Coordinates of C-alpha atoms in Angstrom, one line a residue:
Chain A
X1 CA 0.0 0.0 0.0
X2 CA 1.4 3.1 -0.9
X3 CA 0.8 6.2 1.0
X4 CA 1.5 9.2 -1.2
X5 CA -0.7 8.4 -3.5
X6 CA -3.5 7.9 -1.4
X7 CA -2.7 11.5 0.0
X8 CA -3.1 13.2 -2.8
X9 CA -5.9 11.6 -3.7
X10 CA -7.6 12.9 -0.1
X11 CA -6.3 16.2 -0.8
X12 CA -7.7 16.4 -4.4
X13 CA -11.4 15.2 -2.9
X14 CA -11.4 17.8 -0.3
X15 CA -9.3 20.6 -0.7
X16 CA -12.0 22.8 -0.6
X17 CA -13.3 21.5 3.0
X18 CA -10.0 22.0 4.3
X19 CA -9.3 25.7 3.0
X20 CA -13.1 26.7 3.8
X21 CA -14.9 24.3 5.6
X22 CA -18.4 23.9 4.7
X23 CA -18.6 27.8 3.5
X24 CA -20.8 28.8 1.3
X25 CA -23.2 26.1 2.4
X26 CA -22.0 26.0 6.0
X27 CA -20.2 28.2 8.2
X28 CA -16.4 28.7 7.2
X29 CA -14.1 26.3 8.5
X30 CA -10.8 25.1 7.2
X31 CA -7.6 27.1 7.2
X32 CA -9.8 30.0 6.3
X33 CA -11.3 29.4 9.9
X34 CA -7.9 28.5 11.8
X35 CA -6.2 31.7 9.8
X36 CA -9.3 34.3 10.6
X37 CA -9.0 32.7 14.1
X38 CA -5.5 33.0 15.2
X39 CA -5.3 37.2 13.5
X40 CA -8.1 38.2 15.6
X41 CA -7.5 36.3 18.3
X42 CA -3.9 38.2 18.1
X43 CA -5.2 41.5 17.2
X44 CA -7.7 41.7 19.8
X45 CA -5.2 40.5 22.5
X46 CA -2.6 43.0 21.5
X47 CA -4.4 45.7 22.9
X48 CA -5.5 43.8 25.7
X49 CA -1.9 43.0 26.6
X50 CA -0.9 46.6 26.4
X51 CA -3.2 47.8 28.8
X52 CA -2.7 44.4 31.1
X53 CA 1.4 45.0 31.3
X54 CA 0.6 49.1 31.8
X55 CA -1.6 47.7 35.0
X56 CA 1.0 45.3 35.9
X57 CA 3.8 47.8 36.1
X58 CA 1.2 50.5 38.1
X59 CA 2.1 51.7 41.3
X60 CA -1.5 51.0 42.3
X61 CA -2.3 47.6 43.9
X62 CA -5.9 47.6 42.8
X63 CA -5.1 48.1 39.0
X64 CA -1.7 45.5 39.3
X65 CA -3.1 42.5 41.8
X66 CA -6.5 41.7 39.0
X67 CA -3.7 41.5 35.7
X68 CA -1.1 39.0 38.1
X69 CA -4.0 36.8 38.8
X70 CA -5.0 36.6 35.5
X71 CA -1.7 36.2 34.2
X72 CA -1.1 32.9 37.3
X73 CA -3.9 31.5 36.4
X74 CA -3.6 31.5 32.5
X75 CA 0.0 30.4 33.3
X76 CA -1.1 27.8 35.9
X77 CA -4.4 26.1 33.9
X78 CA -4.4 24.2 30.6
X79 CA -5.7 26.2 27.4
X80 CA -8.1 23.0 27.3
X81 CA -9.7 23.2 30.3
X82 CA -10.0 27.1 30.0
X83 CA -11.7 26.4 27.2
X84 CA -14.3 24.2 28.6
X85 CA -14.7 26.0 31.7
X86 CA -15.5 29.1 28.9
X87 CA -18.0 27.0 26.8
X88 CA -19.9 25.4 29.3
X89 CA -19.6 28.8 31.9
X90 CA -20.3 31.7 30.0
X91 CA -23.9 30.8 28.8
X92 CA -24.7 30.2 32.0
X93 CA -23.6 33.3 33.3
X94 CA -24.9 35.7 30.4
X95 CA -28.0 33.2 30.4
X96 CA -27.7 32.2 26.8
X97 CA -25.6 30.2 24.3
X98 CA -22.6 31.3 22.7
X99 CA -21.8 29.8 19.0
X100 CA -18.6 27.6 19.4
X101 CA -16.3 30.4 17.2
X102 CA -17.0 33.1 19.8
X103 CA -16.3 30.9 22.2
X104 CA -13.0 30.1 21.2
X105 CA -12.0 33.7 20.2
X106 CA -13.1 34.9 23.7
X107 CA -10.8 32.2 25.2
X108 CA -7.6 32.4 23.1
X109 CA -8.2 36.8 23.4
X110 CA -7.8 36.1 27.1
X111 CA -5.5 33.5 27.0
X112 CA -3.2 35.2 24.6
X113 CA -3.7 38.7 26.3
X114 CA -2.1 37.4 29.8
X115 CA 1.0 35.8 27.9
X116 CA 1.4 39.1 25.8
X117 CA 1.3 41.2 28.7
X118 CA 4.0 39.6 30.1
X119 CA 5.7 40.4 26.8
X120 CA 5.0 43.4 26.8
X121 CA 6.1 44.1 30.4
X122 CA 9.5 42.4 29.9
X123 CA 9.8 45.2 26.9
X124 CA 9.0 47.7 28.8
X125 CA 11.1 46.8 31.7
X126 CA 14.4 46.3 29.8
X127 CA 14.4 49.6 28.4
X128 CA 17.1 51.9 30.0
X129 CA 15.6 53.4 33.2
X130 CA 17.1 57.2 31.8
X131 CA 14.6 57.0 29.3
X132 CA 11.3 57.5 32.1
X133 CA 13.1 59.8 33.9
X134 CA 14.3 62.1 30.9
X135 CA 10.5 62.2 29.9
X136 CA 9.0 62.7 33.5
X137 CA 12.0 65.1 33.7
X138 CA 10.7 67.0 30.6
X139 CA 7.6 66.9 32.7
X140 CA 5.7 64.3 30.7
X141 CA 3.1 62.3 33.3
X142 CA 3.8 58.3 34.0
X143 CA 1.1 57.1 31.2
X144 CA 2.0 60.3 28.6
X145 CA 5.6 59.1 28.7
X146 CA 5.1 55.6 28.2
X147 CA 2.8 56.6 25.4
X148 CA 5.7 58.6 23.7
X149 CA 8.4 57.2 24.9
X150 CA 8.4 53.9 26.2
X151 CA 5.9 51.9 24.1
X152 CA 7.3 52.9 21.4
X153 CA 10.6 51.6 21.7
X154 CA 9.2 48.7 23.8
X155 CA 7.0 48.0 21.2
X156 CA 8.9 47.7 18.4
X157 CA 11.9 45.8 20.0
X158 CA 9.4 42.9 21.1
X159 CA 7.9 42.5 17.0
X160 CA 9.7 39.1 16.9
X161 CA 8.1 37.6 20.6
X162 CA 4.7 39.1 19.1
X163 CA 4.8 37.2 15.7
X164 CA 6.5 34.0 17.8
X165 CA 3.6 33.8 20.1
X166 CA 1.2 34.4 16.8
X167 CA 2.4 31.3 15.7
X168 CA 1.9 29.4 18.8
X169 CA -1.9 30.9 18.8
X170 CA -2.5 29.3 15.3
X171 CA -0.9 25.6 17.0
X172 CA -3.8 26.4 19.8
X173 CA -6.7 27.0 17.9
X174 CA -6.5 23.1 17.3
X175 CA -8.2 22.8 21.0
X176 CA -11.4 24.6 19.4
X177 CA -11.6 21.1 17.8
X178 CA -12.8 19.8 21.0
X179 CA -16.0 22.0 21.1
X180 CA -16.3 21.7 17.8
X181 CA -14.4 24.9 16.2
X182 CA -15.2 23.9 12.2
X183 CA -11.4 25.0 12.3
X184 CA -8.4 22.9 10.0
X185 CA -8.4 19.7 12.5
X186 CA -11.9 20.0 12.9
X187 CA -12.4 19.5 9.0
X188 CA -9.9 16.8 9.1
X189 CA -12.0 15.0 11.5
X190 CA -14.8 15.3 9.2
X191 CA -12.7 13.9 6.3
X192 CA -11.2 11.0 8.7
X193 CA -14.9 9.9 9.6
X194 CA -15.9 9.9 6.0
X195 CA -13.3 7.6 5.1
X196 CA -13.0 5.5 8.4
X197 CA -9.8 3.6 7.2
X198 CA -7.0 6.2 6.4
X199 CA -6.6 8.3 10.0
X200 CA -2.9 7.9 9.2
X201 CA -3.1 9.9 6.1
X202 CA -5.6 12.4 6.6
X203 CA -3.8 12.9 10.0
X204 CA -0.1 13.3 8.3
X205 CA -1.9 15.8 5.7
X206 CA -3.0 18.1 8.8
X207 CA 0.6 17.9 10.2
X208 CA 2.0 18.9 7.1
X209 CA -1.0 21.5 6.7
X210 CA 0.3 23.4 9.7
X211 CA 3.5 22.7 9.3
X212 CA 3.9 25.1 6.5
X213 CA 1.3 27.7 7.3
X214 CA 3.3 28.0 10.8
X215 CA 7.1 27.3 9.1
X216 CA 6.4 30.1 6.6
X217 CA 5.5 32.4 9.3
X218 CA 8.9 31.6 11.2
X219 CA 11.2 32.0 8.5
X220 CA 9.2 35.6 8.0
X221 CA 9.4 36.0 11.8
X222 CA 13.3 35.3 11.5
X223 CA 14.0 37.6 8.3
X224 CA 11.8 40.8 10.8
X225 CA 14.5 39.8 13.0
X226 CA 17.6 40.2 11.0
X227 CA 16.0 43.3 9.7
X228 CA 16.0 44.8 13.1
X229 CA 19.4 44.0 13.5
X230 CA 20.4 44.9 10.6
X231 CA 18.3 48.6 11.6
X232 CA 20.6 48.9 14.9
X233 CA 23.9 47.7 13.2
X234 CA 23.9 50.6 10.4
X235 CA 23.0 53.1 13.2
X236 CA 25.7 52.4 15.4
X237 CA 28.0 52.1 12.0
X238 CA 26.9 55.6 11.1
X239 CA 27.7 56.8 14.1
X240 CA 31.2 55.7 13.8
X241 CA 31.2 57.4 10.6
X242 CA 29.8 60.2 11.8
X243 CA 31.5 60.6 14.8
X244 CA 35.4 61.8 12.9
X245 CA 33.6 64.7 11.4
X246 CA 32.1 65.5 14.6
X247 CA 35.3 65.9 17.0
X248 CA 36.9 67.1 14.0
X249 CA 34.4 70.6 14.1
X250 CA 33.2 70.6 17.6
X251 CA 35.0 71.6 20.7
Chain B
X1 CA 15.2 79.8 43.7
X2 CA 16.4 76.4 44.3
X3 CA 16.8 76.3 48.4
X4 CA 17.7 72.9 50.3
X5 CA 16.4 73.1 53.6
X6 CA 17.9 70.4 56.4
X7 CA 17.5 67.5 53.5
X8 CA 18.0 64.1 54.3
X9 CA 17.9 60.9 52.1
X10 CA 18.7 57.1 53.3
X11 CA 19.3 54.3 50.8
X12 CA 18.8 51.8 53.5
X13 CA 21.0 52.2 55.9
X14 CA 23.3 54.4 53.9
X15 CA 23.0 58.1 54.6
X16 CA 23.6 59.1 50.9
X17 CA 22.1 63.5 52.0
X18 CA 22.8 64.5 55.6
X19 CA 21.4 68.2 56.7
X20 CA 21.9 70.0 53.3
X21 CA 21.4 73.2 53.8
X22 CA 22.1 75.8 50.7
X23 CA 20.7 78.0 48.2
X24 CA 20.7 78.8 44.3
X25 CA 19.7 82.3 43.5
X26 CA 18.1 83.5 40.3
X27 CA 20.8 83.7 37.6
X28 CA 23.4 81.8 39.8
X29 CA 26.0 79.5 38.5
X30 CA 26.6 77.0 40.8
X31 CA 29.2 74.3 40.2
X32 CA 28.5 70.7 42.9
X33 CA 31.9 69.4 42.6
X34 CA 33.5 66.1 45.1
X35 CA 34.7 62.9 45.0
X36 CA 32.6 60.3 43.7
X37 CA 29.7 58.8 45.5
X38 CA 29.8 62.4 47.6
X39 CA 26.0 62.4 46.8
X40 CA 26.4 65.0 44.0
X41 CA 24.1 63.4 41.7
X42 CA 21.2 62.1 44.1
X43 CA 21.6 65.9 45.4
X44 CA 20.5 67.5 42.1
X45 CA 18.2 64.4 41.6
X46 CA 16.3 65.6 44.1
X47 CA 15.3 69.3 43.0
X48 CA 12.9 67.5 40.0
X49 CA 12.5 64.7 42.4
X50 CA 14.0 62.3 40.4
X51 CA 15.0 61.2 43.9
X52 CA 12.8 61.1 46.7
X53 CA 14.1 62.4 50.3
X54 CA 13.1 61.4 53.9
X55 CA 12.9 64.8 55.5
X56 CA 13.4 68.0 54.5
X57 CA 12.0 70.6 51.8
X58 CA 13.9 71.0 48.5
X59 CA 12.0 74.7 47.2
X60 CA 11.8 75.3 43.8
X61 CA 10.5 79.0 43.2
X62 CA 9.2 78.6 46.6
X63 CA 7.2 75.5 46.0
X64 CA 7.7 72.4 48.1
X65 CA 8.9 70.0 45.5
X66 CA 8.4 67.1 48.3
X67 CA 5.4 68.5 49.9
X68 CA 1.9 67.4 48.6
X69 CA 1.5 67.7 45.2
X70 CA -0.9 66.3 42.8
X71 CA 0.8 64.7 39.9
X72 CA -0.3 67.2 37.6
X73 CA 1.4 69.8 40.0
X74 CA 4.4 67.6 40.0
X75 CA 4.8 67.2 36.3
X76 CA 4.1 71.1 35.6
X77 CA 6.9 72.3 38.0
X78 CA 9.1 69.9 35.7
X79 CA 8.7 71.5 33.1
X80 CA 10.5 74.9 34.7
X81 CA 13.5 72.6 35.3
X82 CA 15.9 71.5 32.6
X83 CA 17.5 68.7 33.2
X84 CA 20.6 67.0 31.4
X85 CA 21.7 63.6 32.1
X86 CA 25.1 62.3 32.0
X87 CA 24.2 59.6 29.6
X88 CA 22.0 62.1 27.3
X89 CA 19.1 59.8 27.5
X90 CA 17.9 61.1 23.5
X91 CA 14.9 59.4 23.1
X92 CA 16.5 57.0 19.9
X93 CA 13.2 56.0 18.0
X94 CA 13.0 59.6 17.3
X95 CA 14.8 62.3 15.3
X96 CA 16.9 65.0 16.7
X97 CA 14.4 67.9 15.6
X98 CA 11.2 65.5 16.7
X99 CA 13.5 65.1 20.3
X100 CA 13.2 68.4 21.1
X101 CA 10.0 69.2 19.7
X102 CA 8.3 66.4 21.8
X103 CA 7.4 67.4 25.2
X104 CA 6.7 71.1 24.2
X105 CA 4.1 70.0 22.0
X106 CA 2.9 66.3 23.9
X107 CA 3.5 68.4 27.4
X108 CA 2.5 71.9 27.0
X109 CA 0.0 72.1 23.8
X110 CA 2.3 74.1 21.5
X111 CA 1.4 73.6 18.1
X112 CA 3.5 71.3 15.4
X113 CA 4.6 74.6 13.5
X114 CA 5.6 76.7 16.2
X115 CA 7.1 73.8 18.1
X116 CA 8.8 72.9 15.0
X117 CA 10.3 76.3 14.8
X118 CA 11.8 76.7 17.9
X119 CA 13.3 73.3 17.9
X120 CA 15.3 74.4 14.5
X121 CA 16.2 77.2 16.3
X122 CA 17.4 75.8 19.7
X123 CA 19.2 73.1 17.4
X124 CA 20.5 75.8 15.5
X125 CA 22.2 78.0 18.9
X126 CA 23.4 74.7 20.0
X127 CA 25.4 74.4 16.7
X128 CA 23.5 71.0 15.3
X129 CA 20.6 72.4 12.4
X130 CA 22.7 70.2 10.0
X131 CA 21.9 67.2 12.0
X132 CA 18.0 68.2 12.8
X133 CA 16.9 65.0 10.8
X134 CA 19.5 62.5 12.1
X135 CA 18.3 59.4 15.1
X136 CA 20.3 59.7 18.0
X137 CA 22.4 56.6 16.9
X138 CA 23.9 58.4 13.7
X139 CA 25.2 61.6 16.0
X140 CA 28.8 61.6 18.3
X141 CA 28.5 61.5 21.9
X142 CA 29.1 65.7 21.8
X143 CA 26.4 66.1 19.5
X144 CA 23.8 63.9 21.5
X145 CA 24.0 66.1 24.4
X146 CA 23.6 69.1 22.8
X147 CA 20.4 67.9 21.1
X148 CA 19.6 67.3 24.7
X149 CA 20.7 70.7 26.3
X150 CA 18.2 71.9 23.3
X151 CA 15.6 69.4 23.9
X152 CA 15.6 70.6 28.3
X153 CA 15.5 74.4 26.7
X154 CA 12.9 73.9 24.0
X155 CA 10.5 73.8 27.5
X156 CA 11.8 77.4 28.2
X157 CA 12.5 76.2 32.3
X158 CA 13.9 79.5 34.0
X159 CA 16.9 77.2 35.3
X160 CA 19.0 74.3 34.3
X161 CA 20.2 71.4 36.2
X162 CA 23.3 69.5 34.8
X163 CA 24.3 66.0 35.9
X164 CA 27.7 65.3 34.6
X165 CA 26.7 66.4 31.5
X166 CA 30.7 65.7 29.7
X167 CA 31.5 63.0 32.1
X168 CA 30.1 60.2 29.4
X169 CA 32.4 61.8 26.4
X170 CA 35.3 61.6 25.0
X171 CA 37.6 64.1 26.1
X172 CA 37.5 65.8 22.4
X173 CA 33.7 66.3 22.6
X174 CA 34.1 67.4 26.6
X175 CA 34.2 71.2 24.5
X176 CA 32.0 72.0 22.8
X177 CA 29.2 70.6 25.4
X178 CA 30.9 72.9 27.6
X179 CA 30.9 76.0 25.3
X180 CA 26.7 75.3 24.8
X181 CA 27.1 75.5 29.2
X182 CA 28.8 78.9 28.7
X183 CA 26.7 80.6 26.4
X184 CA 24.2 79.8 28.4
X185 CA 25.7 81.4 31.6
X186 CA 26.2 84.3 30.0
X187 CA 22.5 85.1 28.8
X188 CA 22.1 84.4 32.7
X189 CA 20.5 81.1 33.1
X190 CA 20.0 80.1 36.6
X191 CA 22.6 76.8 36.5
X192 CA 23.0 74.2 38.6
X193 CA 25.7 71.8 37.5
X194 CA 27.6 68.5 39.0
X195 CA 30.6 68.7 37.3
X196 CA 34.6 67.5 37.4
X197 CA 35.3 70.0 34.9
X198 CA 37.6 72.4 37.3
X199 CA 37.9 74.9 34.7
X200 CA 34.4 75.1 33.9
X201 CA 33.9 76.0 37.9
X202 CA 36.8 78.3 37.8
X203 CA 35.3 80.3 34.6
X204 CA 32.2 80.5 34.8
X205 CA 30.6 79.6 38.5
X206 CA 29.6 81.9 40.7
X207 CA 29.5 80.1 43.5
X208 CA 31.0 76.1 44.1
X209 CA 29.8 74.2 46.2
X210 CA 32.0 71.0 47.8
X211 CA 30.8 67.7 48.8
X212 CA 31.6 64.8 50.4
X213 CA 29.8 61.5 52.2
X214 CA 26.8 63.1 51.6
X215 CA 27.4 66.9 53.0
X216 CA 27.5 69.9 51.6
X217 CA 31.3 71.1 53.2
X218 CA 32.0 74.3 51.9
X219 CA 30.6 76.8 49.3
X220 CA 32.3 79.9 48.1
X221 CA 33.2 81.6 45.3
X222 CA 35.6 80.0 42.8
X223 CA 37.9 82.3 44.0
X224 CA 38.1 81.4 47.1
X225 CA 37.1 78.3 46.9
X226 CA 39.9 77.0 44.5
X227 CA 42.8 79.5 46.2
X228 CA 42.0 78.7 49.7
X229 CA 39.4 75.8 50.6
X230 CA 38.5 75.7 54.2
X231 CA 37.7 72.2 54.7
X232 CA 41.0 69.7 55.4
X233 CA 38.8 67.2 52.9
X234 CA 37.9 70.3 50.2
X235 CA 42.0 70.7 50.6
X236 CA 42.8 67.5 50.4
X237 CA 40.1 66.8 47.0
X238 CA 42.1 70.1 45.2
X239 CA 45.6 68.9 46.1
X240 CA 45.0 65.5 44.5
X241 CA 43.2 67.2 41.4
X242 CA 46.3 69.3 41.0
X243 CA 49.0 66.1 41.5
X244 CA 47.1 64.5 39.3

């Protein structure tokens, strides 16, 4: 029995489930689903995270003690059973059901948001202290400086941990599988229970399905990263440049 | 119009201000020279409150600066005090020109133009309109700190606080950082400066002032205080800068 062939074969019968799902005659599934998933999930949590770390690093207990919990517990809990606790939970609380998508995006936005903070804050807190006090010496106030200032830098030196943990977010949506997220696995279930006797191929075309998707984004990941480098290289090599000129006409 | 009144500041255990006690008058150029760890730094730390104290009052135009203020009080009586940093502290995702025109227009409302005028023009006394566009990592040490001798004055503060402003340079850029210092003496700045540049303090202070383990020894004029210091450690300080 030869594998590859087989493959393609399951490929060529359902590519279009696993790019879209059931869409147009269902709801959209697939790695259209997984994709749409993972980039709100990560732009919603972005935010989120920003104003979590902010609280974190407050001088005020009440704003810094609700973010640290958050952050234990996400740290401290499974994604799974957050997930569960959210699906069965939440319509109780709000006193009526919430489709399985929303579900999941609420989860992973949460989820995401505590381990972004902590991202965030690690950016924030490496930054040379001289730079807070120049600005609250310039008399800029604690949230106006990290607005100018801090966040900026912060910000853009953490890029790379921000597209690293979007990656891992597109490995977790998988877990929407288990309350039935039409996501990528979840169409691959579908296929595998069609065909009942080839889990071992439909299963190795999922692997490789993510494989790629989440390899692609970490060679992009990789060449932001040398582009920063690259960015703070050429500065301090123009400085040197610049800096014979400079002693040259000053003094 | 900056007055220490019987300050005091721990680190711990460490007494690193005991009972200072001295003034800065309006248009005063006061050098804070002594060895190092003398508290020099945590001194004029303390008049933006950069540094917190135990006891005491540190007046600022007659304001508590460590009394109770609101944090919109706090940040406002900043913006009257320049402050330069030994290590510059140039914001470096920004340019030199958006540097300085930052906090006047973030801070205190100016608009982009005017704030964009100013900035050319304090770049332009401080000898740097060439470099306006350039990020703090293309310019020399020298140059950094004068973008941010411009970048404390573009808030128009009615006095300037220096903390080792050329100790971080090379000794060819110690210069022209120090001529910006002297200019601005002469259009009569109110100046307070912690410095190891002798020759700055013998030019162009008015009054020195000498520390050590956290006390303010002796202050006189440069005169005095460099012909004949009072204090057997102020004597013993100058004799090893001269030997040296």
């Amino acid at each position: 029995m030869s594998v590859l062939p087989s493959m393609i074969e399951i490929v060529r019968d359902n590519w279009l489930l696993l790019l879209v799902g059931q869409y147009p005659n269902g709801p959209l599934g697939g790695i259209a689903a997984t994709l749409i998933l993972s980039v709100l999930g990560i732009a919603l949590a972005f935010p989120l995270s920003v104003v979590m770390a902010l609280a974190s690093l407050s001088p005020w207990r009440a704003l810094r003690w609700p973010v640290m919990a958050m952050v234990y517990v996400t740290r401290g809990v499974p994604l799974l059973l957050i997930i569960l606790w959210v699906y069965f939970v939440l319509p109780l609380l709000i006193g009526r059901s919430v489709p399985a998508f929303a579900t999941m995006l609420v989860t992973l936005v949460g989820y995401e948001a505590a381990f972004l903070s902590e991202i965030v804050r690690a950016g924030i807190q490496a930054l040379p202290t001289g730079q807070m006090d120049a600005a609250r010496a310039l008399g800029h106030s604690r949230l106006g400086a990290m607005r100018y200032v801090i966040l900026p830098q912060a910000l853009f030196n953490m890029i790379p941990s921000i597209l690293s943990q979007f990656v891992s977010t597109i490995k977790e949506t998988t877990l929407g599988y288990i309350i039935n997220v039409p996501e990528l696995t979840f169409a691959a279930g579908q296929i595998n229970n069609r065909l009942l006797t080839k889990p071992f191929e439909v299963y190795f075309i999922l692997a490789i399905s993510y494989f790629v998707v989440c390899w692609t984004l970490t060679q992009a990941i990789n060449m932001v990263e040398r582009r920063i480098t690259m960015r703070r290289t050429r500065d301090l090599a123009v400085s040197a440049l610049t800096a014979i000129p400079a002693s040259a006409s000053g003094g | 119009m900056i007055r220490f009144v019987a300050v005091h500041k721990f680190f711990g255990a460490l007494a690193a201000l005991t009972d200072v006690n001295a003034e800065v008058k309006k248009g005063e150029v006061v050098v804070v020279c002594g060895p190092s760890g003398s508290g020099k730094s945590t001194l004029i730390r303390t008049v933006n409150r950069l540094e917190e104290i135990q006891s005491g009052s540190v007046l600022f135009e007659g304001r508590d600066v460590h009394g109770k203020l609101g944090g919109a009080a706090l940040n406002h009586l900043r913006t009257r005090i320049g402050f330069v940093f030994q290590s510059f502290n140039l914001f470096p995702h920004l340019s030199a020109l958006d540097n300085v025109m930052l906090s006047p227009m973030k801070v205190n409302g100016v608009k982009r133009s005017e704030a964009r005028e100013a900035a050319l023009r304090l770049l332009d006394r401080v000898g740097l309109a060439a470099k306006a566009q350039n990020y703090p990592g293309q310019l020399s040490g020298g140059q950094q700190q004068r973008v941010a001798i411009a970048r404390a004055l573009a808030m128009e503060p009615p006095a300037m606080l220096f903390d080792e402003p050329t100790s971080a340079l090379d000794p060819e850029m110690v210069g022209e950082v120090l001529s910006v210092m002297r200019s601005l003496a002469r259009d009569g700045m109110t100046m307070m400066c912690v410095t190891h540049e002798m020759n700055f303090a013998r030019d162009v202070a008015d009054r020195v002032w000498f520390m050590d383990a956290g006390r303010v020894l002796e202050t006189g004029t440069p005169v005095d205080f460099f012909r004949s210091p009072q204090h057997p450690r102020a004597q013993r300080f100058l004799s090893d800068l001269h030997t040296r």
